[in-house]
Amino acid sequence: MQNITVELVDESQTVRMGQKLAACIKAPMTIYFEGDLGAGKTTLIRGILRGFGYQGATKSPTYTLVEPYELVGVSIYHFDLYRLADPEELEFIGIREYQQPDSIMLIEWPEKGLGMIPQADLMIELDYNNDGRVVTLSSANSQIMQKLEKSCD
Ligand code: ADP
Ligand code: MG
């Protein structure tokens, strides 16, 4: 299945993209967010949370590793593993307990937690593109890709 690539010319488009993504995802699901610092991973996650009805502020859990959002019918866990020194540290925060049938795991810097985090159902990469960004979506699950193709074009 081919990747989906979408240009995001400014921050508001990144947020809107996140809102569209929210319509395509449902628990249980794990999504990896890849891309350099400042590429827009947290911004996109803010959009996803908006799409699930959360209007409050989104903190970047750089020091706490995870920020939980207990929403109606779904628990969204936003991980930022940037400062993780050793994947084993995830054992101490009880990473396994976050994986429930009603959980969506949104993981920034998944490469720092490999071996300890669930496999990704969807991978999202953000890259710099002139003054804006470009996002690439990929999944081995063809149902997910079809849904994304319909709503994210
Ligand atoms: P990351 O989590 O990848 O480190 P953040 O989302 O925290 O990145 O920050 C990204 C920065 O880029 C923010 O200042 C945000 O306003 C900006 N930004 C997000 N999307 C875009 C875009 N499509 N075009 C230009 N700037 C963007
Ligand atoms: Mg971030």
Tab-separated table of C-alpha atoms in Angstrom, residues 37 41-42 58-67 78-85 89 108-109:
chain	number	residue	atom	x	y	z
A	37	LEU	CA	12.579	18.602	16.812
A	41	LYS	CA	4.613	16.175	15.995
A	42	THR	CA	3.094	17.740	19.105
A	58	THR	CA	-1.694	20.052	25.352
A	59	LYS	CA	1.437	19.793	27.443
A	60	SER	CA	4.488	18.213	25.907
A	61	PRO	CA	5.365	15.334	28.262
A	62	THR	CA	9.088	15.696	27.664
A	63	TYR	CA	9.964	15.188	31.332
A	64	THR	CA	7.007	13.090	32.476
A	65	LEU	CA	7.153	10.797	29.394
A	66	VAL	CA	3.377	10.459	29.210
A	67	GLU	CA	0.351	12.715	29.435
A	78	HIS	CA	0.584	11.020	24.556
A	79	PHE	CA	4.152	9.792	24.974
A	80	ASP	CA	7.245	11.878	24.297
A	81	LEU	CA	10.283	9.628	24.627
A	82	TYR	CA	12.859	12.226	23.573
A	83	ARG	CA	14.600	12.219	26.945
A	84	LEU	CA	14.345	8.503	27.551
A	85	ALA	CA	17.856	7.195	28.231
A	89	GLU	CA	12.638	2.933	32.008
A	108	GLU	CA	6.750	10.804	19.777
A	109	TRP	CA	10.356	9.569	19.383
